[in-house]
Amino acid sequence: MTGYNLERLNFLIVDDNKHMRALVKTILHALGARNVHEAADGADAFKELRHFPADLIICDWNMSPLDGLDFVRLVRTGKDSPNPFVPIIMLTGHTEMHRVLEARDAGVHEFLAKPISAKGLFSRIRSIIERPRPFIRTSSYFGPDRRRRQLEWKGPERRKIDVEQIPQLGAKDKVTDDEADGGLSQEEVEALLNG
Amino acid sequence: MTDETDKPKAEAPPDPNPRLIKPPRQLADKVTRTPDGVDTATLERAEKMIASLQGSYLEWVEGDLERLQKAHDQAEAALAAGGDPTADLKALFEVAHDMKGQGGSFNYHLITQVGAYLCRFLEQIDPPAEKRHLEIAKVHVDTMRLVVSQRLEGDGGPAGKNLIRGLEAVLAKHRG
């Protein structure tokens, strides 16, 4: 049996909660990672990137002064960004549908709902390893291709279709009313992003 | 509790000339498959490592409960003085949101569940909050404290179900 060896990867954890940073670091070390740096907010993380060649960033959403979303945008489109192509996993308790789409549109690769588990985090890392995506530059977006599946498609842009057409989400969750039941599960997030 | 950033933004019109760019390197370039790589056993060990942190979690969650109580007390004091408790409720939301995101990792799923209820309740308050809102928030805070003090892991068994049923009854009454 062989498995992915993560020991050569440089990880950067960005979270303002030291306990969450410790938890993510513990998981990464248990998965064999050796080089794990931490930052307490987006501004610190951006400074860290200047001298730490991160291969993967695991980033919280709620932070100040620079929150996770602004940090992602700065990494992707900042003029002085040291690494605009670095894969980013957004780790957050905000799993409402419009938040997931907002994170995707800022240029995150993957989205992981809190509370996290080792299996959940590794599945997102594995997804980035196994399904590398090209980057797209348009007048309003720079980041990994938001179309995850390469399908022949002649209809409207897939990311604009009504979510009712995504079977896993059914008729339950529309962009406007998903907050009524407190956000999406990780499975629903996956269905949405893969839809 | 909802601000401008919570609202979905309108999408820009599609770009007629999107450029496809191959990243200079991919994660797979630095990852190989080896016998000591991540397999099922590794993942199980990692989950056990998380479980072994439960004792630490129970220590730090006490600090979260204190912050939760403090934010609630400050909201009450602000209201009693004829002020606006919005800032204190925002602080309450932030602590509850953190707790919601952590409990489940350490088998305290009830902390995640009650934290989610509290966040949702606070989000739906149309400011300024009133005394009845703070009373309901207090029921959430007390429930979370009970979950920790009674060490109600997993679904908490019958005691956990009773707590959730009681909390849901309070919320249903509030909604009328």
mmCIF file of C-alpha atoms in Angstrom:
data_model
loop_
_atom_site.group_PDB
_atom_site.id
_atom_site.type_symbol
_atom_site.label_atom_id
_atom_site.label_comp_id
_atom_site.label_asym_id
_atom_site.label_seq_id
_atom_site.Cartn_x
_atom_site.Cartn_y
_atom_site.Cartn_z
ATOM 1 C CA MET A 1 0.000 0.000 0.000
ATOM 2 C CA THR A 2 1.282 3.442 -0.861
ATOM 3 C CA GLY A 3 -0.172 6.855 -0.149
ATOM 4 C CA TYR A 4 0.588 10.484 -0.820
ATOM 5 C CA ASN A 5 3.667 11.639 1.038
ATOM 6 C CA LEU A 6 3.220 15.242 2.172
ATOM 7 C CA GLU A 7 6.592 15.753 3.840
ATOM 8 C CA ARG A 8 8.036 17.989 1.119
ATOM 9 C CA LEU A 9 5.111 20.384 1.130
ATOM 10 C CA ASN A 10 5.219 23.780 2.830
ATOM 11 C CA PHE A 11 1.940 24.575 4.575
ATOM 12 C CA LEU A 12 0.777 27.951 5.819
ATOM 13 C CA ILE A 13 -2.099 28.009 8.320
ATOM 14 C CA VAL A 14 -3.900 31.334 8.653
ATOM 15 C CA ASP A 15 -6.352 31.600 11.544
ATOM 16 C CA ASP A 16 -6.819 34.156 14.302
ATOM 17 C CA ASN A 17 -7.748 31.435 16.781
ATOM 18 C CA LYS A 18 -4.620 29.822 18.218
ATOM 19 C CA HIS A 19 -6.538 26.667 19.148
ATOM 20 C CA MET A 20 -7.699 26.184 15.576
ATOM 21 C CA ARG A 21 -4.143 26.738 14.335
ATOM 22 C CA ALA A 22 -2.936 24.121 16.810
ATOM 23 C CA LEU A 23 -5.616 21.680 15.691
ATOM 24 C CA VAL A 24 -4.829 22.076 11.991
ATOM 25 C CA LYS A 25 -1.106 21.826 12.702
ATOM 26 C CA THR A 26 -1.631 18.628 14.700
ATOM 27 C CA ILE A 27 -3.561 17.099 11.811
ATOM 28 C CA LEU A 28 -0.959 18.128 9.236
ATOM 29 C CA HIS A 29 1.877 16.711 11.330
ATOM 30 C CA ALA A 30 -0.076 13.484 11.795
ATOM 31 C CA LEU A 31 -0.403 13.325 7.999
ATOM 32 C CA GLY A 32 3.364 13.575 7.685
ATOM 33 C CA ALA A 33 3.817 17.297 7.008
ATOM 34 C CA ARG A 34 7.040 18.775 8.341
ATOM 35 C CA ASN A 35 7.032 22.384 7.287
ATOM 36 C CA VAL A 36 4.021 24.106 8.767
ATOM 37 C CA HIS A 37 4.054 27.858 9.367
ATOM 38 C CA GLU A 38 1.313 29.881 11.015
ATOM 39 C CA ALA A 39 -0.117 33.370 10.747
ATOM 40 C CA ALA A 40 -2.832 35.021 12.847
ATOM 41 C CA ASP A 41 -4.475 37.078 10.105
ATOM 42 C CA GLY A 42 -4.374 37.866 6.423
ATOM 43 C CA ALA A 43 -1.864 40.701 6.752
ATOM 44 C CA ASP A 44 0.569 38.536 8.752
ATOM 45 C CA ALA A 45 0.104 35.711 6.271
ATOM 46 C CA PHE A 46 0.873 37.973 3.317
ATOM 47 C CA LYS A 47 4.104 39.065 5.025
ATOM 48 C CA GLU A 48 4.931 35.424 5.749
ATOM 49 C CA LEU A 49 4.520 34.544 2.077
ATOM 50 C CA ARG A 50 7.349 36.937 1.180
ATOM 51 C CA HIS A 51 9.907 34.621 2.736
ATOM 52 C CA PHE A 52 8.066 31.301 3.045
ATOM 53 C CA PRO A 53 7.363 29.532 -0.257
ATOM 54 C CA ALA A 54 4.056 27.984 0.758
ATOM 55 C CA ASP A 55 2.789 25.154 -1.421
ATOM 56 C CA LEU A 56 -0.627 25.179 0.203
ATOM 57 C CA ILE A 57 -2.496 27.693 2.358
ATOM 58 C CA ILE A 58 -5.216 26.706 4.792
ATOM 59 C CA CYS A 59 -7.076 29.847 5.626
ATOM 60 C CA ASP A 60 -9.876 30.886 7.992
ATOM 61 C CA TRP A 61 -12.480 33.419 6.874
ATOM 62 C CA ASN A 62 -13.128 35.600 9.942
ATOM 63 C CA MET A 63 -9.995 37.507 10.865
ATOM 64 C CA SER A 64 -8.993 41.101 11.332
ATOM 65 C CA PRO A 65 -7.595 43.443 10.175
ATOM 66 C CA LEU A 66 -7.443 41.490 6.900
ATOM 67 C CA ASP A 67 -10.024 38.698 6.672
ATOM 68 C CA GLY A 68 -9.665 35.457 4.754
ATOM 69 C CA LEU A 69 -11.525 36.597 1.678
ATOM 70 C CA ASP A 70 -9.512 39.816 1.332
ATOM 71 C CA PHE A 71 -6.360 37.794 1.879
ATOM 72 C CA VAL A 72 -7.287 35.410 -0.939
ATOM 73 C CA ARG A 73 -7.973 38.357 -3.250
ATOM 74 C CA LEU A 74 -4.646 39.941 -2.274
ATOM 75 C CA VAL A 75 -2.758 36.713 -2.970
ATOM 76 C CA ARG A 76 -4.485 36.239 -6.310
ATOM 77 C CA THR A 77 -4.518 39.778 -7.649
ATOM 78 C CA GLY A 78 -2.220 41.919 -5.476
ATOM 79 C CA LYS A 79 0.485 43.591 -7.566
ATOM 80 C CA ASP A 80 3.161 42.506 -5.106
ATOM 81 C CA SER A 81 1.775 39.022 -4.462
ATOM 82 C CA PRO A 82 4.670 36.589 -3.994
ATOM 83 C CA ASN A 83 2.645 33.588 -5.167
ATOM 84 C CA PRO A 84 -0.639 34.229 -7.008
ATOM 85 C CA PHE A 85 -1.013 30.565 -7.984
ATOM 86 C CA VAL A 86 -0.716 28.988 -4.527
ATOM 87 C CA PRO A 87 -3.594 26.591 -3.769
ATOM 88 C CA ILE A 88 -5.839 27.826 -0.960
ATOM 89 C CA ILE A 89 -8.287 25.854 1.162
ATOM 90 C CA MET A 90 -10.871 28.054 2.866
ATOM 91 C CA LEU A 91 -11.701 26.678 6.278
ATOM 92 C CA THR A 92 -14.752 28.225 7.847
ATOM 93 C CA GLY A 93 -17.966 27.900 9.759
ATOM 94 C CA HIS A 94 -19.654 30.159 7.208
ATOM 95 C CA THR A 95 -21.233 27.565 4.950
ATOM 96 C CA GLU A 96 -24.180 29.533 3.619
ATOM 97 C CA MET A 97 -24.431 29.082 -0.118
ATOM 98 C CA HIS A 98 -23.642 32.675 -1.046
ATOM 99 C CA ARG A 99 -20.538 32.517 1.160
ATOM 100 C CA VAL A 100 -19.317 29.363 -0.578
ATOM 101 C CA LEU A 101 -19.800 31.021 -3.955
ATOM 102 C CA GLU A 102 -18.121 34.209 -2.738
ATOM 103 C CA ALA A 103 -15.077 32.221 -1.612
ATOM 104 C CA ARG A 104 -14.969 30.379 -4.936
ATOM 105 C CA ASP A 105 -15.194 33.655 -6.820
ATOM 106 C CA ALA A 106 -12.347 35.132 -4.760
ATOM 107 C CA GLY A 107 -10.164 32.286 -6.052
ATOM 108 C CA VAL A 108 -10.064 29.555 -3.403
ATOM 109 C CA HIS A 109 -9.392 26.027 -4.585
ATOM 110 C CA GLU A 110 -11.332 24.165 -1.932
ATOM 111 C CA PHE A 111 -13.780 24.873 0.838
ATOM 112 C CA LEU A 112 -13.843 22.923 4.116
ATOM 113 C CA ALA A 113 -16.625 23.357 6.644
ATOM 114 C CA LYS A 114 -15.793 23.536 10.354
ATOM 115 C CA PRO A 115 -15.736 21.559 12.561
ATOM 116 C CA ILE A 116 -12.954 19.757 10.754
ATOM 117 C CA SER A 117 -11.616 16.220 10.857
ATOM 118 C CA ALA A 118 -8.386 14.674 9.589
ATOM 119 C CA LYS A 119 -10.274 12.850 6.862
ATOM 120 C CA GLY A 120 -12.056 16.024 5.777
ATOM 121 C CA LEU A 121 -8.850 18.050 5.549
ATOM 122 C CA PHE A 122 -6.955 15.316 3.735
ATOM 123 C CA SER A 123 -9.768 14.844 1.231
ATOM 124 C CA ARG A 124 -9.439 18.523 0.230
ATOM 125 C CA ILE A 125 -5.643 18.228 -0.064
ATOM 126 C CA ARG A 126 -6.017 15.071 -2.130
ATOM 127 C CA SER A 127 -8.490 16.805 -4.384
ATOM 128 C CA ILE A 128 -5.924 19.527 -5.170
ATOM 129 C CA ILE A 129 -3.230 16.916 -5.822
ATOM 130 C CA GLU A 130 -5.386 14.732 -8.050
ATOM 131 C CA ARG A 131 -7.371 17.357 -9.908
ATOM 132 C CA PRO A 132 -5.036 20.231 -10.770
ATOM 133 C CA ARG A 133 -6.859 23.037 -12.519
ATOM 134 C CA PRO A 134 -5.570 25.702 -14.865
ATOM 135 C CA PHE A 135 -5.936 29.328 -13.842
ATOM 136 C CA ILE A 136 -8.297 31.682 -15.569
ATOM 137 C CA ARG A 137 -7.830 35.396 -16.050
ATOM 138 C CA THR A 138 -10.802 37.512 -17.029
ATOM 139 C CA SER A 139 -11.585 41.165 -16.455
ATOM 140 C CA SER A 140 -13.253 40.242 -13.157
ATOM 141 C CA TYR A 141 -11.556 37.053 -11.995
ATOM 142 C CA PHE A 142 -8.152 35.528 -11.511
ATOM 143 C CA GLY A 143 -7.924 32.120 -9.929
ATOM 144 C CA PRO A 144 -8.351 28.397 -10.479
ATOM 145 C CA ASP A 145 -10.812 27.421 -13.168
ATOM 146 C CA ARG A 146 -14.192 27.381 -11.442
ATOM 147 C CA ARG A 147 -15.426 24.678 -13.802
ATOM 148 C CA ARG A 148 -14.211 21.591 -12.013
ATOM 149 C CA ARG A 149 -15.499 19.059 -14.510
ATOM 150 C CA GLN A 150 -14.546 19.353 -18.138
ATOM 151 C CA LEU A 151 -17.876 18.691 -19.792
ATOM 152 C CA GLU A 152 -19.205 19.603 -23.163
ATOM 153 C CA TRP A 153 -21.674 22.356 -22.307
ATOM 154 C CA LYS A 154 -23.769 24.377 -24.661
ATOM 155 C CA GLY A 155 -26.134 25.963 -22.160
ATOM 156 C CA PRO A 156 -25.704 29.070 -20.033
ATOM 157 C CA GLU A 157 -22.544 29.452 -17.947
ATOM 158 C CA ARG A 158 -22.591 26.573 -15.483
ATOM 159 C CA ARG A 159 -21.832 28.713 -12.468
ATOM 160 C CA LYS A 160 -24.932 30.773 -13.190
ATOM 161 C CA ILE A 161 -27.456 27.971 -13.491
ATOM 162 C CA ASP A 162 -30.219 27.716 -10.961
ATOM 163 C CA VAL A 163 -29.104 25.573 -8.054
ATOM 164 C CA GLU A 164 -32.340 23.608 -8.329
ATOM 165 C CA GLN A 165 -30.703 21.888 -11.279
ATOM 166 C CA ILE A 166 -28.074 20.394 -8.968
ATOM 167 C CA PRO A 167 -29.689 17.142 -7.807
ATOM 168 C CA GLN A 168 -27.792 16.867 -4.497
ATOM 169 C CA LEU A 169 -29.122 20.254 -3.445
ATOM 170 C CA GLY A 170 -32.647 19.628 -4.637
ATOM 171 C CA ALA A 171 -35.209 22.344 -4.304
ATOM 172 C CA LYS A 172 -34.294 22.999 -0.662
ATOM 173 C CA ASP A 173 -31.517 25.518 -0.983
ATOM 174 C CA LYS A 174 -31.716 28.606 -3.063
ATOM 175 C CA VAL A 175 -29.072 31.284 -2.813
ATOM 176 C CA THR A 176 -31.537 33.536 -1.059
ATOM 177 C CA ASP A 177 -32.912 31.197 1.568
ATOM 178 C CA ASP A 178 -30.094 28.876 2.521
ATOM 179 C CA GLU A 179 -29.513 30.725 5.778
ATOM 180 C CA ALA A 180 -32.880 29.613 7.064
ATOM 181 C CA ASP A 181 -31.348 26.251 7.899
ATOM 182 C CA GLY A 182 -27.913 27.500 8.889
ATOM 183 C CA GLY A 183 -25.745 26.705 5.890
ATOM 184 C CA LEU A 184 -24.692 23.739 3.802
ATOM 185 C CA SER A 185 -23.124 20.479 4.867
ATOM 186 C CA GLN A 186 -19.708 19.573 3.435
ATOM 187 C CA GLU A 187 -21.438 17.183 1.007
ATOM 188 C CA GLU A 188 -23.746 19.945 -0.181
ATOM 189 C CA VAL A 189 -20.778 22.294 -0.597
ATOM 190 C CA GLU A 190 -19.074 19.679 -2.759
ATOM 191 C CA ALA A 191 -22.230 19.180 -4.806
ATOM 192 C CA LEU A 192 -22.529 22.916 -5.323
ATOM 193 C CA LEU A 193 -18.891 23.403 -6.363
ATOM 194 C CA ASN A 194 -18.899 20.351 -8.585
ATOM 195 C CA GLY A 195 -22.275 21.093 -10.088
ATOM 196 C CA MET B 1 -26.310 41.466 12.785
ATOM 197 C CA THR B 2 -26.246 41.314 9.013
ATOM 198 C CA ASP B 3 -23.978 43.748 7.239
ATOM 199 C CA GLU B 4 -23.314 44.678 3.648
ATOM 200 C CA THR B 5 -20.651 41.988 3.272
ATOM 201 C CA ASP B 6 -23.265 39.311 3.919
ATOM 202 C CA LYS B 7 -25.225 40.185 0.822
ATOM 203 C CA PRO B 8 -24.646 38.285 -2.402
ATOM 204 C CA LYS B 9 -22.949 40.444 -4.972
ATOM 205 C CA ALA B 10 -24.078 40.807 -8.550
ATOM 206 C CA GLU B 11 -21.816 38.998 -11.019
ATOM 207 C CA ALA B 12 -19.890 40.982 -13.569
ATOM 208 C CA PRO B 13 -20.813 40.379 -17.218
ATOM 209 C CA PRO B 14 -18.932 37.463 -18.801
ATOM 210 C CA ASP B 15 -15.525 38.298 -20.217
ATOM 211 C CA PRO B 16 -15.409 37.665 -23.967
ATOM 212 C CA ASN B 17 -11.719 36.707 -23.834
ATOM 213 C CA PRO B 18 -10.843 34.679 -20.746
ATOM 214 C CA ARG B 19 -7.194 33.586 -20.643
ATOM 215 C CA LEU B 20 -6.255 30.084 -19.609
ATOM 216 C CA ILE B 21 -2.970 29.957 -17.688
ATOM 217 C CA LYS B 22 -0.995 26.894 -16.655
ATOM 218 C CA PRO B 23 0.335 27.425 -13.109
ATOM 219 C CA PRO B 24 4.157 27.277 -12.946
ATOM 220 C CA ARG B 25 3.924 24.300 -10.590
ATOM 221 C CA GLN B 26 1.270 22.009 -9.180
ATOM 222 C CA LEU B 27 1.002 20.389 -5.788
ATOM 223 C CA ALA B 28 1.448 16.988 -7.408
ATOM 224 C CA ASP B 29 4.979 18.030 -8.495
ATOM 225 C CA LYS B 30 6.136 17.815 -4.869
ATOM 226 C CA VAL B 31 4.060 14.852 -3.758
ATOM 227 C CA THR B 32 5.013 11.260 -4.397
ATOM 228 C CA ARG B 33 3.355 8.023 -3.425
ATOM 229 C CA THR B 34 5.388 6.143 -0.840
ATOM 230 C CA PRO B 35 4.758 3.188 1.493
ATOM 231 C CA ASP B 36 4.750 5.580 4.456
ATOM 232 C CA GLY B 37 2.394 8.044 2.762
ATOM 233 C CA VAL B 38 -1.127 8.820 3.939
ATOM 234 C CA ASP B 39 -3.340 5.744 4.022
ATOM 235 C CA THR B 40 -6.358 4.647 6.041
ATOM 236 C CA ALA B 41 -4.206 3.809 9.054
ATOM 237 C CA THR B 42 -2.569 7.266 8.920
ATOM 238 C CA LEU B 43 -5.958 8.918 8.870
ATOM 239 C CA GLU B 44 -7.159 6.846 11.795
ATOM 240 C CA ARG B 45 -4.022 7.795 13.738
ATOM 241 C CA ALA B 46 -4.643 11.453 12.909
ATOM 242 C CA GLU B 47 -8.237 11.206 14.153
ATOM 243 C CA LYS B 48 -6.920 9.639 17.362
ATOM 244 C CA MET B 49 -4.463 12.530 17.729
ATOM 245 C CA ILE B 50 -7.386 14.934 17.539
ATOM 246 C CA ALA B 51 -9.300 12.864 20.089
ATOM 247 C CA SER B 52 -6.280 13.040 22.389
ATOM 248 C CA LEU B 53 -6.623 16.841 22.370
ATOM 249 C CA GLN B 54 -10.069 16.622 23.960
ATOM 250 C CA GLY B 55 -8.637 17.392 27.413
ATOM 251 C CA SER B 56 -7.036 20.582 26.100
ATOM 252 C CA TYR B 57 -10.290 21.471 24.349
ATOM 253 C CA LEU B 58 -12.198 21.165 27.626
ATOM 254 C CA GLU B 59 -9.735 23.608 29.195
ATOM 255 C CA TRP B 60 -9.925 26.232 26.480
ATOM 256 C CA VAL B 61 -13.675 25.920 26.043
ATOM 257 C CA GLU B 62 -14.007 27.162 29.635
ATOM 258 C CA GLY B 63 -12.373 30.379 28.479
ATOM 259 C CA ASP B 64 -14.830 30.551 25.569
ATOM 260 C CA LEU B 65 -17.746 30.089 27.977
ATOM 261 C CA GLU B 66 -16.413 32.935 30.116
ATOM 262 C CA ARG B 67 -16.156 35.205 27.081
ATOM 263 C CA LEU B 68 -19.645 34.200 26.032
ATOM 264 C CA GLN B 69 -21.025 35.059 29.479
ATOM 265 C CA LYS B 70 -19.086 38.333 29.610
ATOM 266 C CA ALA B 71 -20.410 39.465 26.221
ATOM 267 C CA HIS B 72 -23.946 38.586 27.302
ATOM 268 C CA ASP B 73 -23.551 40.425 30.634
ATOM 269 C CA GLN B 74 -22.246 43.486 28.823
ATOM 270 C CA ALA B 75 -25.182 43.397 26.409
ATOM 271 C CA GLU B 76 -27.551 43.253 29.382
ATOM 272 C CA ALA B 77 -25.774 46.128 31.103
ATOM 273 C CA ALA B 78 -25.902 48.221 27.927
ATOM 274 C CA LEU B 79 -29.618 47.591 27.558
ATOM 275 C CA ALA B 80 -30.296 48.316 31.249
ATOM 276 C CA ALA B 81 -28.478 51.645 30.880
ATOM 277 C CA GLY B 82 -30.668 52.534 27.915
ATOM 278 C CA GLY B 83 -27.825 51.917 25.436
ATOM 279 C CA ASP B 84 -27.472 49.792 22.323
ATOM 280 C CA PRO B 85 -26.158 46.248 22.902
ATOM 281 C CA THR B 86 -25.367 45.618 19.208
ATOM 282 C CA ALA B 87 -21.572 45.664 19.667
ATOM 283 C CA ASP B 88 -21.779 43.255 22.619
ATOM 284 C CA LEU B 89 -24.024 40.913 20.655
ATOM 285 C CA LYS B 90 -21.514 40.998 17.820
ATOM 286 C CA ALA B 91 -18.849 39.892 20.326
ATOM 287 C CA LEU B 92 -21.233 37.181 21.548
ATOM 288 C CA PHE B 93 -21.751 36.030 17.956
ATOM 289 C CA GLU B 94 -18.018 35.814 17.305
ATOM 290 C CA VAL B 95 -17.359 33.614 20.343
ATOM 291 C CA ALA B 96 -20.374 31.415 19.542
ATOM 292 C CA HIS B 97 -19.196 31.120 15.939
ATOM 293 C CA ASP B 98 -15.739 29.954 17.047
ATOM 294 C CA MET B 99 -17.267 27.436 19.463
ATOM 295 C CA LYS B 100 -19.594 26.151 16.745
ATOM 296 C CA GLY B 101 -16.593 25.511 14.520
ATOM 297 C CA GLN B 102 -14.609 23.611 17.148
ATOM 298 C CA GLY B 103 -16.856 21.442 19.345
ATOM 299 C CA GLY B 104 -17.573 18.777 16.746
ATOM 300 C CA SER B 105 -13.870 18.126 16.125
ATOM 301 C CA PHE B 106 -13.600 16.937 19.734
ATOM 302 C CA ASN B 107 -16.851 14.963 19.824
ATOM 303 C CA TYR B 108 -18.739 17.856 21.422
ATOM 304 C CA HIS B 109 -21.299 18.010 18.641
ATOM 305 C CA LEU B 110 -23.839 19.636 20.945
ATOM 306 C CA ILE B 111 -21.546 22.657 21.297
ATOM 307 C CA THR B 112 -21.500 22.890 17.504
ATOM 308 C CA GLN B 113 -25.277 22.476 17.324
ATOM 309 C CA VAL B 114 -26.163 24.971 20.076
ATOM 310 C CA GLY B 115 -23.505 27.376 18.785
ATOM 311 C CA ALA B 116 -25.152 27.199 15.355
ATOM 312 C CA TYR B 117 -28.571 27.865 16.902
ATOM 313 C CA LEU B 118 -27.189 30.871 18.771
ATOM 314 C CA CYS B 119 -25.458 32.311 15.692
ATOM 315 C CA ARG B 120 -28.618 31.926 13.646
ATOM 316 C CA PHE B 121 -30.742 33.477 16.366
ATOM 317 C CA LEU B 122 -28.409 36.470 16.716
ATOM 318 C CA GLU B 123 -28.289 36.953 12.930
ATOM 319 C CA GLN B 124 -32.035 37.213 12.800
ATOM 320 C CA ILE B 125 -32.373 39.953 15.415
ATOM 321 C CA ASP B 126 -33.466 43.196 13.856
ATOM 322 C CA PRO B 127 -31.481 45.768 15.893
ATOM 323 C CA PRO B 128 -31.749 47.169 18.432
ATOM 324 C CA ALA B 129 -32.077 43.974 20.461
ATOM 325 C CA GLU B 130 -34.608 43.840 23.258
ATOM 326 C CA LYS B 131 -34.601 42.195 26.669
ATOM 327 C CA ARG B 132 -36.443 39.119 25.336
ATOM 328 C CA HIS B 133 -33.663 38.561 22.803
ATOM 329 C CA LEU B 134 -31.033 38.615 25.518
ATOM 330 C CA GLU B 135 -33.070 36.163 27.583
ATOM 331 C CA ILE B 136 -33.136 33.703 24.717
ATOM 332 C CA ALA B 137 -29.426 34.192 24.071
ATOM 333 C CA LYS B 138 -28.876 33.419 27.767
ATOM 334 C CA VAL B 139 -30.701 30.091 27.399
ATOM 335 C CA HIS B 140 -28.204 29.184 24.671
ATOM 336 C CA VAL B 141 -25.242 30.217 26.832
ATOM 337 C CA ASP B 142 -26.536 28.205 29.783
ATOM 338 C CA THR B 143 -27.149 25.184 27.544
ATOM 339 C CA MET B 144 -23.580 25.307 26.250
ATOM 340 C CA ARG B 145 -22.273 25.547 29.791
ATOM 341 C CA LEU B 146 -24.308 22.480 30.773
ATOM 342 C CA VAL B 147 -23.023 20.507 27.799
ATOM 343 C CA VAL B 148 -19.459 21.170 28.960
ATOM 344 C CA SER B 149 -20.003 20.732 32.699
ATOM 345 C CA GLN B 150 -21.952 17.495 32.190
ATOM 346 C CA ARG B 151 -19.408 16.318 29.608
ATOM 347 C CA LEU B 152 -22.180 15.577 27.106
ATOM 348 C CA GLU B 153 -20.186 14.080 24.244
ATOM 349 C CA GLY B 154 -21.676 12.957 20.933
ATOM 350 C CA ASP B 155 -25.422 13.563 20.909
ATOM 351 C CA GLY B 156 -25.380 13.688 24.720
ATOM 352 C CA GLY B 157 -27.787 10.755 25.097
ATOM 353 C CA PRO B 158 -31.186 11.410 26.740
ATOM 354 C CA ALA B 159 -29.843 14.443 28.645
ATOM 355 C CA GLY B 160 -28.542 15.978 25.426
ATOM 356 C CA LYS B 161 -31.824 15.335 23.624
ATOM 357 C CA ASN B 162 -33.720 17.007 26.478
ATOM 358 C CA LEU B 163 -31.466 20.060 26.324
ATOM 359 C CA ILE B 164 -31.975 20.435 22.586
ATOM 360 C CA ARG B 165 -35.711 19.858 22.868
ATOM 361 C CA GLY B 166 -35.939 22.548 25.561
ATOM 362 C CA LEU B 167 -33.919 25.013 23.501
ATOM 363 C CA GLU B 168 -35.994 24.362 20.395
ATOM 364 C CA ALA B 169 -39.184 24.903 22.413
ATOM 365 C CA VAL B 170 -37.875 28.305 23.577
ATOM 366 C CA LEU B 171 -37.016 29.259 20.002
ATOM 367 C CA ALA B 172 -40.394 28.055 18.694
ATOM 368 C CA LYS B 173 -42.202 30.121 21.339
ATOM 369 C CA HIS B 174 -40.157 33.167 20.389
ATOM 370 C CA ARG B 175 -41.043 32.741 16.723
ATOM 371 C CA GLY B 176 -44.681 32.431 17.781
#
